[in-house]
Amino acid sequence: MNAKTLALLGGTPVRNKPFPAYKVIGQEEKDAACRVIDSGILSRFLGTWHPDFYGGPEVQAFEREWARVAGARHGISVNSCTSGLYAALGAAGIGPGDEVIVSPYTMAASATAALIFNGVPVFADIDPETYCLSADTIRERLTPRTKAVIVVHIFGQSADMDPIMALAREHGLTVIEDCAQAPFATYKGRPVGSLGHMGVFSLNYHKHIHTGEGGMVTTNDDALAERVQLIRNHAEAVVEKKGVTNLVNMIGFNFRLGEIEAAIGREQLRKGPRLIAERKNNVACLENALKGLPGLGMPKIGAAGDHVYYVHVLDYDATVTGVPRELMVQALKAELPVTELREGEGPLVGMGYVRPLYLLPMFRKMIGYGKTGCPFTCPHYEGEARYEEGMCPNTEAAHFHRVVTHELMRPGMVRSDLDDVAAAFRKVWDNLPALVGRLV
Ligand SMILES: *Cc1c(COP(=O)(O)O)cnc(C)c1O
């Protein structure tokens, strides 16, 4: 066997040495965490109407700094993006019988958020170029029961928001941007999270910047900000003294972020632009090396917005290469090493992203709360929930046939690492004829 034979067919892989770990936490975060520990105040939230209802000094400073960066009036920290989505839909007043339009091509929490308030998620299809919802696909799913839309800026690129906001104004819908994968991304020069009525960000350890676990809600609307703050922190015990009379969804949670996380978040926020620039540079370097490989499309950067590359999503066309996607990905993975700290996941290359969410058992079997089908078949709900294969053809084509994702452009990957990634792709493409006709 010579070095040119595919590793999948018994040859030598392009690389065995693991890729460097994704590690964006450093001395600044360590100093910030120590500052909080030395202060002895690890949290200062009080779940009553009191100045400490808004949390301690690090939490409040983090929120102000985030809001400034995100171009929004308010930042409200939470302990995850998931809880931020719950708080945002609660603030929007979602209740039994209401429909919330959401993308099926996202992390599951984008869709469970409606269920928490006994609302019903309605899945609209994605745009095949941005993989996000579009005004056209949302319009197809509008009913008199539609109350809100969760637009996910998936993979790191903004949805085309202007037409979506115009549609929302026409129909009185609340628009929540799920910005978990797109912090610092812009749309027509404006930061995501400031375009809809509320934006929700994730600070979990996979994301561009992180605090281990955490999240942030942004909004320009004072009333929505107050309702998110209430839902975050025991609303039911606060409303009376605070003089809040609208009791809709004022059953609070504890979604409070700790002071250590907030202090770390402030440092991460400062590093954000540099970390995003590193991702963009790495992608530019890779795309330059992969340019011209037939059947391999790179993300299209629309006139509307930039891309911050949470993952690098590629469009694979097996009709051009003659090799099924699964076989190509197997061959590619065989050439590549694991990434440190994520060894168990194998090389960080994947077919598709998450299975369209309407295929989850919860939706297929319509079992939410209790055994009787609430909220899907609850008497308050006058629509007909539908969750079946084929309902979002663009999503299914992307997931089951075209999309190849990888994370080998994260900060920490240096030039020689990127060269190895590109070499692996090129080697597979040089050997496509050896794969044509082989069984997966
Ligand atoms: C990561 C992610 C979430 C959830 O974030 P958590 O902070 O882990 O709750 C939600 N939506 C999308 C699109 C995500 O990528």
Tab-separated table of C-alpha atoms and ligand atoms in Angstrom:
chain	number	residue	atom	x	y	z
A	1	MET	CA	0.000	0.000	0.000
A	2	ASN	CA	1.313	3.438	-0.752
A	3	ALA	CA	0.525	6.724	0.958
A	4	LYS	CA	-1.965	7.587	-1.754
A	5	THR	CA	-4.332	4.706	-1.020
A	6	LEU	CA	-7.352	5.802	0.980
A	7	ALA	CA	-7.139	4.913	4.663
A	8	LEU	CA	-10.647	3.454	4.297
A	9	LEU	CA	-9.188	0.975	1.794
A	10	GLY	CA	-6.166	0.096	3.907
A	11	GLY	CA	-3.829	3.008	3.139
A	12	THR	CA	-2.107	5.366	5.563
A	13	PRO	CA	-4.260	8.206	6.936
A	14	VAL	CA	-3.274	11.800	6.253
A	15	ARG	CA	-2.866	12.304	9.988
A	16	ASN	CA	-3.007	10.366	13.247
A	17	LYS	CA	-1.941	13.014	15.745
A	18	PRO	CA	-5.045	14.530	17.392
A	19	PHE	CA	-6.117	18.057	16.493
A	20	PRO	CA	-5.737	20.606	19.291
A	21	ALA	CA	-8.531	20.940	21.837
A	22	TYR	CA	-11.034	23.771	21.597
A	23	LYS	CA	-9.955	25.883	24.537
A	24	VAL	CA	-10.947	29.542	24.648
A	25	ILE	CA	-10.727	29.958	28.427
A	26	GLY	CA	-7.452	31.428	29.677
A	27	GLN	CA	-5.750	33.512	32.325
A	28	GLU	CA	-8.231	36.405	32.056
A	29	GLU	CA	-11.145	34.099	32.887
A	30	LYS	CA	-9.155	32.514	35.694
A	31	ASP	CA	-8.453	35.944	37.199
A	32	ALA	CA	-12.111	36.923	36.841
A	33	ALA	CA	-13.315	33.746	38.566
A	34	CYS	CA	-10.790	34.276	41.392
A	35	ARG	CA	-11.963	37.870	41.822
A	36	VAL	CA	-15.487	36.590	42.457
A	37	ILE	CA	-14.361	33.815	44.782
A	38	ASP	CA	-12.273	36.311	46.769
A	39	SER	CA	-15.333	38.536	47.108
A	40	GLY	CA	-17.262	35.652	48.683
A	41	ILE	CA	-20.366	36.544	46.658
A	42	LEU	CA	-21.086	33.721	44.231
A	43	SER	CA	-24.628	34.954	43.603
A	44	ARG	CA	-26.713	37.806	44.916
A	45	PHE	CA	-30.141	37.228	43.433
A	46	LEU	CA	-33.151	37.529	45.692
A	47	GLY	CA	-36.454	36.073	44.513
A	48	THR	CA	-38.444	38.930	46.019
A	49	TRP	CA	-39.012	42.572	45.040
A	50	HIS	CA	-35.769	44.079	46.314
A	51	PRO	CA	-32.734	45.708	44.600
A	52	ASP	CA	-31.107	42.252	44.544
A	53	PHE	CA	-33.966	40.905	42.400
A	54	TYR	CA	-31.679	41.871	39.480
A	55	GLY	CA	-28.658	39.902	40.746
A	56	GLY	CA	-25.132	40.785	41.812
A	57	PRO	CA	-22.520	43.175	40.392
A	58	GLU	CA	-20.942	40.778	37.864
A	59	VAL	CA	-24.323	39.681	36.505
A	60	GLN	CA	-25.492	43.259	36.069
A	61	ALA	CA	-22.209	44.433	34.500
A	62	PHE	CA	-22.206	41.443	32.128
A	63	GLU	CA	-25.760	42.261	31.040
A	64	ARG	CA	-24.934	45.923	30.340
A	65	GLU	CA	-21.804	45.002	28.387
A	66	TRP	CA	-23.615	42.335	26.368
A	67	ALA	CA	-26.478	44.668	25.502
A	68	ARG	CA	-23.998	47.244	24.212
A	69	VAL	CA	-22.246	44.701	21.978
A	70	ALA	CA	-25.553	43.263	20.749
A	71	GLY	CA	-26.990	46.689	19.957
A	72	ALA	CA	-29.989	46.101	22.247
A	73	ARG	CA	-31.450	48.101	25.138
A	74	HIS	CA	-31.532	45.135	27.507
A	75	GLY	CA	-29.453	42.057	28.215
A	76	ILE	CA	-30.944	39.573	30.675
A	77	SER	CA	-28.606	36.757	31.655
A	78	VAL	CA	-29.959	33.254	32.152
A	79	ASN	CA	-28.403	29.898	32.964
A	80	SER	CA	-28.797	28.509	29.410
A	81	CYS	CA	-30.151	29.373	26.015
A	82	THR	CA	-32.833	26.775	26.651
A	83	SER	CA	-34.090	28.642	29.705
A	84	GLY	CA	-33.741	31.907	27.766
A	85	LEU	CA	-36.054	30.523	25.073
A	86	TYR	CA	-38.553	29.446	27.741
A	87	ALA	CA	-38.446	32.896	29.334
A	88	ALA	CA	-38.797	34.636	25.966
A	89	LEU	CA	-41.859	32.619	24.937
A	90	GLY	CA	-43.350	33.120	28.379
A	91	ALA	CA	-42.777	36.848	28.088
A	92	ALA	CA	-44.435	36.779	24.661
A	93	GLY	CA	-47.564	35.468	26.395
A	94	ILE	CA	-47.720	32.069	24.719
A	95	GLY	CA	-50.471	29.914	26.224
A	96	PRO	CA	-52.625	26.841	25.595
A	97	GLY	CA	-53.872	26.696	22.029
A	98	ASP	CA	-51.268	29.075	20.605
A	99	GLU	CA	-49.045	28.032	17.738
A	100	VAL	CA	-45.366	28.889	17.494
A	101	ILE	CA	-43.680	28.484	14.122
A	102	VAL	CA	-40.172	27.081	14.364
A	103	SER	CA	-37.489	25.524	12.197
A	104	PRO	CA	-37.141	21.746	12.374
A	105	TYR	CA	-33.413	22.036	11.642
A	106	THR	CA	-32.079	23.123	15.001
A	107	MET	CA	-31.297	22.014	18.493
A	108	ALA	CA	-34.397	20.509	20.172
A	109	ALA	CA	-34.847	23.313	22.725
A	110	SER	CA	-35.936	25.735	19.991
A	111	ALA	CA	-39.055	23.582	19.610
A	112	THR	CA	-39.695	22.485	23.196
A	113	ALA	CA	-39.887	26.121	24.322
A	114	ALA	CA	-43.478	26.468	23.056
A	115	LEU	CA	-44.527	23.267	24.793
A	116	ILE	CA	-43.531	24.594	28.223
A	117	PHE	CA	-46.461	27.032	28.001
A	118	ASN	CA	-48.731	24.434	26.396
A	119	GLY	CA	-48.246	26.071	23.027
A	120	VAL	CA	-47.911	23.916	19.924
A	121	PRO	CA	-44.761	24.023	17.754
A	122	VAL	CA	-45.528	24.209	14.035
A	123	PHE	CA	-42.606	23.338	11.795
A	124	ALA	CA	-41.927	25.415	8.701
A	125	ASP	CA	-39.332	24.508	6.098
A	126	ILE	CA	-35.879	26.032	5.727
A	127	ASP	CA	-34.442	28.021	2.883
A	128	PRO	CA	-32.019	25.696	1.070
A	129	GLU	CA	-29.246	28.307	0.935
A	130	THR	CA	-29.213	29.687	4.494
A	131	TYR	CA	-30.796	26.617	6.197
A	132	CYS	CA	-32.923	29.149	8.149
A	133	LEU	CA	-36.668	29.861	8.044
A	134	SER	CA	-37.729	32.427	5.448
A	135	ALA	CA	-40.755	34.706	5.219
A	136	ASP	CA	-42.121	32.452	2.461
A	137	THR	CA	-41.856	29.229	4.437
A	138	ILE	CA	-43.304	30.900	7.551
A	139	ARG	CA	-46.251	32.274	5.564
A	140	GLU	CA	-47.204	28.744	4.440
A	141	ARG	CA	-47.740	27.770	8.078
A	142	LEU	CA	-49.652	30.814	9.348
A	143	THR	CA	-53.045	30.182	10.939
A	144	PRO	CA	-55.304	32.362	13.102
A	145	ARG	CA	-53.615	30.654	16.069
A	146	THR	CA	-50.032	31.659	15.183
A	147	LYS	CA	-48.616	33.869	17.952
A	148	ALA	CA	-44.857	33.738	17.579
A	149	VAL	CA	-41.991	32.597	15.387
A	150	ILE	CA	-38.624	31.324	16.550
A	151	VAL	CA	-36.087	32.128	13.856
A	152	VAL	CA	-32.848	30.194	14.331
A	153	HIS	CA	-29.709	31.686	12.792
A	154	ILE	CA	-28.392	28.218	12.233
A	155	PHE	CA	-24.700	27.364	11.735
A	156	GLY	CA	-23.705	31.019	12.233
A	157	GLN	CA	-25.554	32.946	9.538
A	158	SER	CA	-28.543	35.232	9.932
A	159	ALA	CA	-31.894	34.436	8.403
A	160	ASP	CA	-33.207	37.030	5.947
A	161	MET	CA	-34.876	39.066	8.683
A	162	ASP	CA	-36.417	42.094	6.945
A	163	PRO	CA	-39.141	40.135	5.103
A	164	ILE	CA	-39.722	38.044	8.238
A	165	MET	CA	-40.247	41.162	10.366
A	166	ALA	CA	-42.555	42.654	7.737
A	167	LEU	CA	-44.654	39.484	7.799
A	168	ALA	CA	-44.661	39.541	11.607
A	169	ARG	CA	-45.893	43.150	11.681
A	170	GLU	CA	-48.652	42.300	9.221
A	171	HIS	CA	-49.878	39.439	11.414
A	172	GLY	CA	-49.030	40.716	14.891
A	173	LEU	CA	-46.493	37.972	15.625
A	174	THR	CA	-43.692	38.037	18.177
A	175	VAL	CA	-40.347	37.105	16.626
A	176	ILE	CA	-37.698	35.466	18.780
A	177	GLU	CA	-34.241	35.040	17.309
A	178	ASP	CA	-32.366	31.938	18.466
A	179	CYS	CA	-28.822	33.322	18.197
A	180	ALA	CA	-27.119	30.398	19.958
A	181	GLN	CA	-24.980	29.664	16.908
A	182	ALA	CA	-24.515	33.207	15.672
A	183	PRO	CA	-23.195	35.612	18.336
A	184	PHE	CA	-21.554	38.659	16.727
A	185	ALA	CA	-23.122	37.830	13.353
A	186	THR	CA	-24.701	40.747	11.547
A	187	TYR	CA	-27.588	41.257	9.154
A	188	LYS	CA	-27.335	44.334	6.930
A	189	GLY	CA	-24.801	45.674	9.394
A	190	ARG	CA	-27.006	45.157	12.465
A	191	PRO	CA	-26.152	42.548	15.107
A	192	VAL	CA	-28.436	39.522	15.358
A	193	GLY	CA	-30.458	39.544	18.554
A	194	SER	CA	-31.474	43.155	17.928
A	195	LEU	CA	-33.601	42.443	14.841
A	196	GLY	CA	-36.586	40.566	16.269
A	197	HIS	CA	-38.553	41.303	19.441
A	198	MET	CA	-36.149	39.225	21.515
A	199	GLY	CA	-32.864	37.417	20.889
A	200	VAL	CA	-31.567	34.449	22.847
A	201	PHE	CA	-27.895	33.428	23.043
A	202	SER	CA	-26.144	30.359	24.438
A	203	LEU	CA	-23.015	30.353	26.559
A	204	ASN	CA	-22.620	26.586	26.778
A	205	TYR	CA	-19.130	25.202	26.290
A	206	HIS	CA	-19.598	24.291	22.620
A	207	LYS	CA	-20.344	27.826	21.557
A	208	HIS	CA	-18.161	30.651	20.152
A	209	ILE	CA	-17.770	32.174	23.600
A	210	HIS	CA	-18.886	30.442	26.759
A	211	THR	CA	-19.150	30.265	30.513
A	212	GLY	CA	-19.484	26.478	30.765
A	213	GLU	CA	-23.260	26.860	30.852
A	214	GLY	CA	-25.168	30.096	30.481
A	215	GLY	CA	-27.244	32.259	28.194
A	216	MET	CA	-28.461	35.775	27.452
A	217	VAL	CA	-31.740	37.279	26.291
A	218	THR	CA	-31.675	40.610	24.454
A	219	THR	CA	-34.537	42.963	23.680
A	220	ASN	CA	-35.252	46.590	22.907
A	221	ASP	CA	-38.668	46.364	24.546
A	222	ASP	CA	-38.834	47.456	28.208
A	223	ALA	CA	-42.019	45.506	28.957
A	224	LEU	CA	-40.648	42.268	27.494
A	225	ALA	CA	-37.390	42.775	29.405
A	226	GLU	CA	-39.312	43.048	32.666
A	227	ARG	CA	-41.306	39.897	31.937
A	228	VAL	CA	-38.141	37.934	31.097
A	229	GLN	CA	-36.567	39.141	34.361
A	230	LEU	CA	-39.658	38.028	36.272
A	231	ILE	CA	-39.818	34.587	34.678
A	232	ARG	CA	-36.084	34.180	35.347
A	233	ASN	CA	-36.529	34.775	39.053
A	234	HIS	CA	-39.686	33.537	40.794
A	235	ALA	CA	-42.203	35.910	39.191
A	236	GLU	CA	-45.094	34.647	41.311
A	237	ALA	CA	-43.387	35.839	44.489
A	238	VAL	CA	-42.435	39.232	43.045
A	239	VAL	CA	-45.365	40.548	40.993
A	240	GLU	CA	-47.463	41.789	43.894
A	241	LYS	CA	-44.869	44.054	45.490
A	242	LYS	CA	-43.491	45.104	42.113
A	243	GLY	CA	-46.965	46.193	41.085
A	244	VAL	CA	-47.180	43.904	38.059
A	245	THR	CA	-50.812	43.297	37.135
A	246	ASN	CA	-50.510	41.151	33.987
A	247	LEU	CA	-50.275	37.684	35.528
A	248	VAL	CA	-50.018	35.746	32.258
A	249	ASN	CA	-47.144	33.239	32.553
A	250	MET	CA	-45.980	34.822	35.786
A	251	ILE	CA	-45.105	31.418	37.190
A	252	GLY	CA	-41.403	31.919	37.667
A	253	PHE	CA	-38.440	29.639	37.335
A	254	ASN	CA	-34.928	29.890	38.664
A	255	PHE	CA	-32.934	30.659	35.514
A	256	ARG	CA	-30.353	32.791	37.332
A	257	LEU	CA	-26.730	32.924	36.206
A	258	GLY	CA	-23.987	32.787	38.859
A	259	GLU	CA	-21.479	35.580	39.539
A	260	ILE	CA	-18.504	33.406	38.524
A	261	GLU	CA	-20.065	32.621	35.163
A	262	ALA	CA	-20.949	36.276	34.643
A	263	ALA	CA	-17.376	37.381	35.440
A	264	ILE	CA	-16.028	34.788	32.989
A	265	GLY	CA	-18.620	35.889	30.440
A	266	ARG	CA	-17.387	39.484	30.593
A	267	GLU	CA	-13.898	38.325	29.590
A	268	GLN	CA	-15.309	36.078	26.879
A	269	LEU	CA	-17.321	38.947	25.485
A	270	ARG	CA	-14.082	40.936	25.080
A	271	LYS	CA	-12.397	38.015	23.335
A	272	GLY	CA	-15.390	37.376	21.085
A	273	PRO	CA	-14.391	39.461	18.075
A	274	ARG	CA	-10.922	37.913	18.034
A	275	LEU	CA	-12.343	34.390	18.279
A	276	ILE	CA	-14.811	35.087	15.467
A	277	ALA	CA	-12.024	36.510	13.296
A	278	GLU	CA	-10.004	33.353	13.865
A	279	ARG	CA	-12.923	31.194	12.710
A	280	LYS	CA	-13.384	33.345	9.610
A	281	ASN	CA	-9.675	33.194	8.772
A	282	ASN	CA	-9.580	29.433	9.223
A	283	VAL	CA	-12.596	28.995	6.964
A	284	ALA	CA	-11.088	31.287	4.317
A	285	CYS	CA	-7.900	29.249	4.401
A	286	LEU	CA	-9.791	25.946	4.090
A	287	GLU	CA	-12.136	27.156	1.386
A	288	ASN	CA	-9.214	28.408	-0.623
A	289	ALA	CA	-7.658	24.943	-0.455
A	290	LEU	CA	-10.933	23.131	-1.251
A	291	LYS	CA	-11.928	25.431	-4.089
A	292	GLY	CA	-12.916	23.570	-7.210
A	293	LEU	CA	-13.594	20.146	-5.716
A	294	PRO	CA	-16.559	19.014	-7.824
A	295	GLY	CA	-19.789	18.379	-5.933
A	296	LEU	CA	-18.638	20.239	-2.834
A	297	GLY	CA	-20.371	23.584	-2.260
A	298	MET	CA	-19.266	26.125	0.319
A	299	PRO	CA	-21.683	28.258	2.384
A	300	LYS	CA	-23.094	31.098	0.312
A	301	ILE	CA	-22.652	34.381	2.057
A	302	GLY	CA	-25.753	36.320	1.083
A	303	ALA	CA	-25.866	40.066	0.623
A	304	ALA	CA	-27.844	40.102	3.865
A	305	GLY	CA	-25.303	39.016	6.423
A	306	ASP	CA	-21.939	37.578	7.325
A	307	HIS	CA	-21.236	34.099	8.710
A	308	VAL	CA	-19.572	33.358	12.047
A	309	TYR	CA	-19.162	29.602	11.382
A	310	TYR	CA	-20.435	27.765	14.409
A	311	VAL	CA	-19.962	24.820	12.104
A	312	HIS	CA	-18.700	24.872	8.532
A	313	VAL	CA	-21.598	23.501	6.525
A	314	LEU	CA	-20.839	22.026	3.118
A	315	ASP	CA	-23.276	21.094	0.367
A	316	TYR	CA	-22.401	17.678	-1.048
A	317	ASP	CA	-23.822	16.605	-4.380
A	318	ALA	CA	-23.493	12.850	-4.870
A	319	THR	CA	-24.895	13.073	-8.391
A	320	VAL	CA	-21.717	14.942	-9.344
A	321	THR	CA	-19.220	12.693	-7.542
A	322	GLY	CA	-21.018	9.386	-8.061
A	323	VAL	CA	-20.204	8.480	-4.444
A	324	PRO	CA	-22.918	8.347	-1.764
A	325	ARG	CA	-22.502	10.926	0.979
A	326	GLU	CA	-22.086	8.291	3.670
A	327	LEU	CA	-19.208	6.613	1.847
A	328	MET	CA	-17.470	9.934	1.184
A	329	VAL	CA	-17.774	10.908	4.853
A	330	GLN	CA	-16.474	7.502	5.964
A	331	ALA	CA	-13.480	7.900	3.677
A	332	LEU	CA	-12.847	11.428	4.926
A	333	LYS	CA	-13.091	10.449	8.583
A	334	ALA	CA	-10.659	7.595	8.021
A	335	GLU	CA	-8.036	10.152	6.916
A	336	LEU	CA	-8.520	12.448	9.908
A	337	PRO	CA	-7.627	12.227	13.601
A	338	VAL	CA	-9.800	12.904	16.627
A	339	THR	CA	-9.783	16.245	18.439
A	340	GLU	CA	-8.358	16.410	21.946
A	341	LEU	CA	-11.011	16.436	24.700
A	342	ARG	CA	-13.569	15.082	22.216
A	343	GLU	CA	-11.817	11.839	21.318
A	344	GLY	CA	-14.943	9.752	21.888
A	345	GLU	CA	-16.764	11.514	19.066
A	346	GLY	CA	-14.213	10.505	16.442
A	347	PRO	CA	-13.108	12.979	13.766
A	348	LEU	CA	-15.418	16.016	13.972
A	349	VAL	CA	-17.072	15.567	10.579
A	350	GLY	CA	-20.746	14.733	10.261
A	351	MET	CA	-23.435	13.777	7.784
A	352	GLY	CA	-26.268	16.239	8.139
A	353	TYR	CA	-26.913	18.003	11.426
A	354	VAL	CA	-29.836	17.068	13.685
A	355	ARG	CA	-32.679	14.925	12.350
A	356	PRO	CA	-35.678	17.134	11.492
A	357	LEU	CA	-37.234	17.704	14.899
A	358	TYR	CA	-40.755	16.657	13.908
A	359	LEU	CA	-39.401	13.095	13.729
A	360	LEU	CA	-38.696	13.026	17.485
A	361	PRO	CA	-40.850	10.483	19.377
A	362	MET	CA	-42.436	13.287	21.422
A	363	PHE	CA	-43.935	14.735	18.235
A	364	ARG	CA	-44.560	11.519	16.301
A	365	LYS	CA	-46.467	10.041	19.254
A	366	MET	CA	-47.773	13.418	20.478
A	367	ILE	CA	-46.982	12.732	24.100
A	368	GLY	CA	-46.116	15.932	25.945
A	369	TYR	CA	-47.613	16.503	29.374
A	370	GLY	CA	-49.283	13.519	30.989
A	371	LYS	CA	-50.553	10.584	28.966
A	372	THR	CA	-53.418	12.171	27.109
A	373	GLY	CA	-51.618	14.109	24.395
A	374	CYS	CA	-51.458	17.589	25.959
A	375	PRO	CA	-50.888	20.073	24.514
A	376	PHE	CA	-51.218	18.549	21.019
A	377	THR	CA	-54.761	17.222	21.417
A	378	CYS	CA	-55.789	19.402	24.352
A	379	PRO	CA	-59.351	20.826	24.100
A	380	HIS	CA	-57.899	24.363	24.191
A	381	TYR	CA	-56.151	23.675	20.913
A	382	GLU	CA	-58.334	24.173	17.875
A	383	GLY	CA	-55.752	23.328	15.244
A	384	GLU	CA	-54.470	19.997	14.087
A	385	ALA	CA	-50.868	19.291	14.971
A	386	ARG	CA	-49.065	17.506	12.154
A	387	TYR	CA	-45.680	15.885	12.473
A	388	GLU	CA	-44.827	13.598	9.632
A	389	GLU	CA	-42.090	12.663	7.241
A	390	GLY	CA	-42.120	14.749	4.089
A	391	MET	CA	-43.587	17.889	5.656
A	392	CYS	CA	-40.398	19.971	5.178
A	393	PRO	CA	-38.769	18.757	1.953
A	394	ASN	CA	-35.880	21.275	1.931
A	395	THR	CA	-34.935	20.252	5.452
A	396	GLU	CA	-35.077	16.567	4.611
A	397	ALA	CA	-33.046	17.009	1.426
A	398	ALA	CA	-30.415	18.967	3.349
A	399	HIS	CA	-30.240	16.591	6.270
A	400	PHE	CA	-30.592	13.207	4.618
A	401	HIS	CA	-28.746	13.909	1.371
A	402	ARG	CA	-26.705	17.081	1.051
A	403	VAL	CA	-25.308	18.544	4.262
A	404	VAL	CA	-21.823	17.694	5.504
A	405	THR	CA	-20.687	19.587	8.589
A	406	HIS	CA	-17.355	19.832	10.325
A	407	GLU	CA	-15.852	21.768	13.217
A	408	LEU	CA	-12.236	21.668	12.085
A	409	MET	CA	-12.041	25.437	11.730
A	410	ARG	CA	-12.378	26.256	15.431
A	411	PRO	CA	-9.964	28.568	17.218
A	412	GLY	CA	-6.830	26.655	18.151
A	413	MET	CA	-6.494	25.010	14.727
A	414	VAL	CA	-3.269	26.362	13.208
A	415	ARG	CA	-2.126	26.492	9.612
A	416	SER	CA	-0.561	23.016	9.607
A	417	ASP	CA	-3.773	21.545	11.093
A	418	LEU	CA	-5.875	23.209	8.401
A	419	ASP	CA	-3.452	21.949	5.732
A	420	ASP	CA	-4.085	18.403	6.969
A	421	VAL	CA	-7.860	18.900	6.810
A	422	ALA	CA	-7.577	20.155	3.242
A	423	ALA	CA	-5.193	17.310	2.328
A	424	ALA	CA	-7.725	14.774	3.587
A	425	PHE	CA	-10.496	16.242	1.422
A	426	ARG	CA	-8.227	16.390	-1.619
A	427	LYS	CA	-7.053	12.827	-1.093
A	428	VAL	CA	-10.642	11.570	-0.951
A	429	TRP	CA	-11.532	13.521	-4.085
A	430	ASP	CA	-8.415	12.194	-5.890
A	431	ASN	CA	-9.644	8.708	-5.066
A	432	LEU	CA	-13.333	9.101	-5.867
A	433	PRO	CA	-13.043	6.611	-8.746
A	434	ALA	CA	-11.916	3.964	-6.212
A	435	LEU	CA	-15.124	4.591	-4.249
A	436	VAL	CA	-17.638	4.693	-7.099
A	437	GLY	CA	-19.857	1.652	-6.958
A	438	ARG	CA	-18.649	0.487	-3.545
A	439	LEU	CA	-21.204	-0.424	-0.931
A	440	VAL	CA	-21.529	1.844	2.051
B	1	LIG	C1	-26.794	25.301	21.725
B	1	LIG	C2	-28.111	25.671	21.196
B	1	LIG	C3	-29.239	25.878	22.016
B	1	LIG	C4	-29.254	25.554	23.474
B	1	LIG	O1	-28.282	26.156	24.206
B	1	LIG	P1	-28.091	25.804	25.762
B	1	LIG	O2	-27.356	26.996	26.288
B	1	LIG	O3	-27.279	24.558	25.811
B	1	LIG	O4	-29.415	25.642	26.377
B	1	LIG	C5	-30.403	26.334	21.430
B	1	LIG	N1	-30.491	26.555	20.124
B	1	LIG	C6	-29.450	26.344	19.300
B	1	LIG	C7	-29.611	26.637	17.841
B	1	LIG	C8	-28.233	25.881	19.801
B	1	LIG	O5	-27.219	25.655	18.971
